[in-house]
Amino acid sequence: VQLQASGGGLVQAGGSRRLSCAASGRTSSSYTLGWFRQAPEKEREFVAAIRGVGGGEYYANSVKGRFTISRDNAKNTVYLQMNSLKPEDTAVYYCARHEGRIITGLVHNSDYYDYWGQGTQVTVSS
């Protein structure tokens, strides 16, 4: 199983960026997919997650209303559309996947996820 994140780069404050994370190997539309980020000298933090079966999205308060998570099961890809970017959004963004039954109270917890992508750097300049 591999998760390949892409789409990072340098963007000005107020701008937009879309991250992608493509899965290879074992895939399923039932998996919960998530995005986390880690800024320098900070702990990894939850950004967003999306359920497999039945839909449903979850967001950190810091990105709610600005970021949108979506998935294309035919392409085995999850996206993170980031709008109105702020300098404090600067971080390495990681995609992750949980393969078991969803436990909604745990989607914010990085330990909940089974597989991780390699990360993609997003830098927002002021």
Coordinates of N, CA and C in Angstrom, one line a residue:
V1 N 0.8 -1.2 0.0 CA 0.0 0.0 0.0 C 0.9 1.2 0.0
Q2 N 0.6 2.1 -0.9 CA 1.3 3.4 -1.0 C 0.3 4.5 -1.1
L3 N 0.6 5.6 -0.4 CA -0.1 6.9 -0.5 C 0.8 7.9 -1.0
Q4 N 0.5 8.5 -2.1 CA 1.4 9.5 -2.8 C 0.8 10.8 -2.8
A5 N 1.3 11.7 -1.9 CA 0.7 13.1 -1.8 C 1.4 14.0 -2.8
S6 N 0.7 14.9 -3.4 CA 1.3 15.9 -4.3 C 0.4 17.2 -4.3
G7 N 1.0 18.2 -4.9 CA 0.3 19.5 -5.0 C 0.8 20.6 -4.2
G8 N 1.7 20.3 -3.3 CA 2.2 21.4 -2.5 C 3.0 22.4 -3.3
G9 N 3.4 23.5 -2.6 CA 4.2 24.5 -3.2 C 4.1 25.8 -2.5
L10 N 4.5 26.9 -3.1 CA 4.5 28.2 -2.5 C 3.3 29.0 -3.1
V11 N 2.5 29.6 -2.1 CA 1.3 30.3 -2.5 C 1.2 31.6 -1.7
Q12 N 0.7 32.6 -2.2 CA 0.5 33.8 -1.4 C -0.7 33.8 -0.5
A13 N -0.6 34.5 0.6 CA -1.8 34.5 1.5 C -3.0 35.0 0.7
G14 N -4.1 34.3 1.0 CA -5.4 34.6 0.3 C -5.6 33.7 -0.9
G15 N -4.5 33.0 -1.3 CA -4.6 32.2 -2.5 C -5.2 30.8 -2.2
S16 N -5.2 29.9 -3.2 CA -5.7 28.6 -3.1 C -4.7 27.6 -3.6
R17 N -4.9 26.3 -3.1 CA -4.1 25.2 -3.6 C -4.9 24.0 -3.4
R18 N -4.7 23.0 -4.3 CA -5.4 21.7 -4.1 C -4.3 20.6 -4.0
L19 N -4.4 19.9 -2.9 CA -3.5 18.7 -2.7 C -4.3 17.5 -3.2
S20 N -3.5 16.5 -3.6 CA -4.0 15.2 -4.0 C -3.2 14.1 -3.3
C21 N -3.9 13.0 -3.1 CA -3.2 11.9 -2.5 C -3.8 10.6 -3.2
A22 N -2.9 10.0 -4.0 CA -3.3 8.8 -4.8 C -2.8 7.5 -4.1
A23 N -3.7 6.6 -4.0 CA -3.4 5.3 -3.3 C -3.2 4.2 -4.4
S24 N -2.2 3.4 -4.1 CA -2.0 2.2 -4.9 C -1.9 1.0 -4.0
G25 N -2.0 -0.2 -4.6 CA -2.0 -1.4 -3.8 C -3.5 -1.7 -3.4
R26 N -3.7 -2.1 -2.2 CA -5.1 -2.4 -1.7 C -5.9 -1.1 -1.6
T27 N -7.0 -1.1 -2.2 CA -7.9 0.1 -2.2 C -9.3 -0.3 -1.9
S28 N -10.1 0.6 -1.4 CA -11.5 0.4 -1.1 C -12.2 1.7 -0.9
S29 N -13.4 1.8 -1.4 CA -14.2 3.0 -1.2 C -14.7 3.2 0.2
S30 N -14.5 2.1 1.0 CA -15.0 2.2 2.4 C -14.0 2.7 3.4
Y31 N -12.8 3.0 3.0 CA -11.7 3.4 3.9 C -12.0 4.9 4.3
T32 N -11.7 5.3 5.5 CA -11.7 6.6 5.9 C -10.3 7.3 5.5
L33 N -10.4 8.4 4.9 CA -9.2 9.1 4.5 C -9.0 10.4 5.2
G34 N -7.8 10.8 5.5 CA -7.6 12.0 6.3 C -6.4 12.8 5.8
W35 N -6.4 14.1 6.2 CA -5.3 14.9 6.0 C -4.8 15.5 7.3
F36 N -3.5 15.5 7.6 CA -2.9 16.1 8.7 C -1.8 17.0 8.2
R37 N -1.3 17.9 9.1 CA -0.2 18.7 8.8 C 0.7 18.9 10.0
Q38 N 1.9 19.2 9.7 CA 2.9 19.5 10.7 C 3.8 20.7 10.3
A39 N 3.7 21.7 11.2 CA 4.5 22.9 11.0 C 5.8 22.7 11.7
P40 N 6.9 23.4 11.4 CA 8.2 23.3 12.1 C 8.0 23.5 13.6
E41 N 8.6 22.5 14.3 CA 8.7 22.6 15.8 C 7.3 22.5 16.4
K42 N 6.3 21.9 15.7 CA 5.0 21.7 16.2 C 4.6 20.3 16.0
E43 N 3.6 19.8 16.7 CA 3.1 18.5 16.6 C 2.2 18.3 15.4
R44 N 2.1 17.1 14.9 CA 1.2 16.9 13.8 C -0.2 17.1 14.2
E45 N -1.0 17.8 13.4 CA -2.4 18.1 13.8 C -3.3 17.7 12.7
F46 N -4.5 17.4 13.1 CA -5.6 17.0 12.2 C -6.1 18.2 11.4
V47 N -6.4 17.9 10.1 CA -6.9 18.9 9.2 C -8.3 18.6 8.8
A48 N -8.5 17.4 8.2 CA -9.8 17.0 7.7 C -9.8 15.5 7.4
A49 N -11.0 14.9 7.4 CA -11.2 13.5 7.1 C -12.5 13.3 6.4
I50 N -12.6 12.2 5.7 CA -13.8 11.9 4.9 C -14.1 10.4 5.0
R51 N -15.3 10.1 5.3 CA -15.8 8.8 5.5 C -15.8 8.1 4.1
G52 N -15.8 6.8 4.2 CA -16.0 6.0 3.0 C -17.5 5.8 2.7
V53 N -18.0 4.8 3.3 CA -19.4 4.5 3.1 C -20.3 5.5 3.8
G54 N -21.3 6.0 3.1 CA -22.2 7.0 3.7 C -21.8 8.4 3.7
G55 N -20.6 8.7 3.2 CA -20.1 10.1 3.2 C -19.9 10.7 4.6
G56 N -19.7 11.9 4.6 CA -19.5 12.6 5.9 C -18.1 13.1 5.9
E57 N -17.9 14.4 6.3 CA -16.6 15.1 6.4 C -16.4 15.7 7.8
Y58 N -15.2 15.8 8.1 CA -14.8 16.3 9.4 C -13.7 17.3 9.2
Y59 N -13.7 18.4 9.9 CA -12.7 19.5 9.8 C -12.2 20.0 11.1
A60 N -11.0 20.4 11.1 CA -10.5 21.1 12.2 C -11.1 22.5 12.2
N61 N -11.3 23.1 13.4 CA -11.9 24.4 13.5 C -11.1 25.4 12.7
S62 N -9.8 25.2 12.7 CA -8.9 26.2 12.1 C -9.0 26.3 10.6
V63 N -9.6 25.3 10.0 CA -9.7 25.3 8.5 C -11.2 25.2 8.0
K64 N -12.1 25.1 8.9 CA -13.5 24.9 8.6 C -14.0 26.2 7.8
G65 N -14.6 25.9 6.7 CA -15.1 27.0 5.8 C -14.1 27.5 4.8
R66 N -12.8 27.0 4.9 CA -11.8 27.4 4.0 C -11.3 26.2 3.2
F67 N -11.2 25.0 3.8 CA -10.7 23.8 3.2 C -11.9 22.9 2.9
T68 N -11.8 22.1 1.9 CA -12.7 21.1 1.5 C -12.0 19.8 1.2
I69 N -12.4 18.7 1.8 CA -11.9 17.4 1.5 C -12.9 16.7 0.6
S70 N -12.4 15.9 -0.3 CA -13.2 15.2 -1.2 C -12.5 13.9 -1.7
R71 N -13.2 13.0 -2.3 CA -12.5 11.8 -2.8 C -13.1 11.4 -4.1
D72 N -12.3 10.7 -4.9 CA -12.7 10.1 -6.2 C -12.4 8.7 -6.1
N73 N -13.3 7.8 -5.8 CA -13.1 6.4 -5.5 C -12.6 5.7 -6.8
A74 N -13.1 6.2 -8.0 CA -12.6 5.6 -9.2 C -11.2 5.8 -9.5
K75 N -10.6 6.9 -8.9 CA -9.2 7.2 -9.1 C -8.4 6.9 -7.9
N76 N -9.1 6.4 -6.8 CA -8.4 6.0 -5.6 C -7.6 7.3 -5.1
T77 N -8.2 8.4 -5.1 CA -7.6 9.6 -4.8 C -8.4 10.5 -3.8
V78 N -7.8 11.1 -2.9 CA -8.4 12.0 -2.0 C -7.8 13.4 -2.2
Y79 N -8.6 14.4 -2.1 CA -8.2 15.8 -2.4 C -8.4 16.7 -1.2
L80 N -7.6 17.7 -1.1 CA -7.8 18.8 -0.1 C -7.7 20.1 -0.9
Q81 N -8.9 20.7 -1.0 CA -9.0 22.0 -1.7 C -8.8 23.1 -0.6
M82 N -7.8 23.9 -0.7 CA -7.5 24.9 0.3 C -7.6 26.3 -0.2
N83 N -8.5 27.0 0.3 CA -8.8 28.4 -0.1 C -8.5 29.4 1.0
S84 N -8.4 30.6 0.7 CA -8.1 31.7 1.6 C -7.0 31.3 2.5
L85 N -5.9 30.9 1.9 CA -4.8 30.4 2.7 C -4.1 31.5 3.5
K86 N -3.6 31.1 4.7 CA -3.0 32.0 5.6 C -1.6 31.5 5.9
P87 N -0.7 32.5 6.3 CA 0.7 32.0 6.6 C 0.7 30.9 7.7
E88 N -0.2 30.9 8.6 CA -0.2 29.8 9.6 C -0.6 28.5 9.0
D89 N -1.1 28.4 7.8 CA -1.3 27.1 7.2 C 0.0 26.5 6.6
T90 N 1.1 27.2 6.7 CA 2.3 26.6 6.2 C 2.7 25.4 7.0
A91 N 2.9 24.3 6.3 CA 3.2 23.0 7.0 C 3.5 22.0 5.9
V92 N 4.0 20.8 6.4 CA 4.0 19.7 5.6 C 2.7 19.0 5.7
Y93 N 2.0 18.7 4.7 CA 0.7 18.1 4.7 C 0.8 16.6 4.4
Y94 N 0.2 15.8 5.2 CA 0.2 14.3 5.0 C -1.2 13.8 4.8
C95 N -1.3 12.8 3.9 CA -2.6 12.1 3.8 C -2.4 10.8 4.6
A96 N -3.6 10.2 5.0 CA -3.6 9.0 5.8 C -4.8 8.2 5.5
R97 N -4.8 7.0 5.9 CA -5.9 6.1 5.6 C -6.1 5.1 6.7
H98 N -7.4 5.0 7.1 CA -7.8 4.0 8.1 C -8.7 3.0 7.4
E99 N -8.4 1.7 7.6 CA -9.0 0.6 6.9 C -10.1 -0.1 7.6
G100 N -10.3 0.1 8.9 CA -11.3 -0.6 9.7 C -12.6 0.2 9.7
R101 N -13.4 -0.3 10.6 CA -14.7 0.4 10.8 C -14.5 1.8 11.3
I102 N -15.2 2.7 10.8 CA -15.0 4.1 11.3 C -15.5 4.3 12.7
I103 N -14.7 5.0 13.5 CA -15.0 5.5 14.8 C -14.9 7.0 14.8
T104 N -16.0 7.6 14.6 CA -16.0 9.1 14.4 C -15.3 9.9 15.4
G105 N -15.3 9.4 16.6 CA -14.6 10.1 17.7 C -13.1 10.1 17.6
L106 N -12.6 9.2 16.7 CA -11.1 9.0 16.6 C -10.5 9.6 15.3
V107 N -11.4 10.1 14.4 CA -10.8 10.6 13.1 C -9.8 11.7 13.2
H108 N -9.8 12.4 14.4 CA -8.9 13.5 14.6 C -7.6 13.0 15.2
N109 N -7.5 11.7 15.5 CA -6.3 11.2 16.2 C -5.4 10.5 15.1
S110 N -4.1 10.9 15.1 CA -3.2 10.4 14.1 C -3.0 8.9 14.3
D111 N -3.1 8.4 15.5 CA -2.9 7.0 15.8 C -4.0 6.1 15.2
Y112 N -5.1 6.7 14.8 CA -6.2 5.9 14.3 C -5.9 5.4 12.9
Y113 N -5.0 6.0 12.2 CA -4.7 5.7 10.8 C -3.6 4.7 10.6
D114 N -3.9 3.9 9.6 CA -3.0 2.7 9.3 C -1.9 3.0 8.4
Y115 N -2.1 3.8 7.4 CA -1.1 4.1 6.4 C -1.0 5.6 6.2
W116 N 0.2 6.1 5.8 CA 0.5 7.5 5.7 C 1.3 7.7 4.4
G117 N 1.0 8.9 3.8 CA 1.8 9.3 2.6 C 3.0 10.0 3.1
Q118 N 3.9 10.4 2.1 CA 5.2 11.0 2.5 C 5.2 12.4 2.8
G119 N 4.1 13.1 2.6 CA 4.0 14.5 2.9 C 4.3 15.4 1.7
T120 N 3.7 16.6 1.7 CA 3.9 17.6 0.6 C 3.9 18.9 1.3
Q121 N 5.0 19.7 1.0 CA 5.2 21.0 1.7 C 4.2 22.1 1.1
V122 N 3.5 22.8 1.9 CA 2.8 24.0 1.5 C 3.3 25.2 2.3
T123 N 3.7 26.2 1.6 CA 4.3 27.4 2.2 C 3.4 28.6 1.7
V124 N 2.9 29.3 2.7 CA 2.0 30.5 2.4 C 2.8 31.7 2.8
S125 N 3.0 32.5 1.8 CA 3.8 33.8 2.1 C 2.8 34.9 2.4
S126 N 3.2 35.8 3.3 CA 2.4 36.9 3.7 C 2.6 38.1 2.7

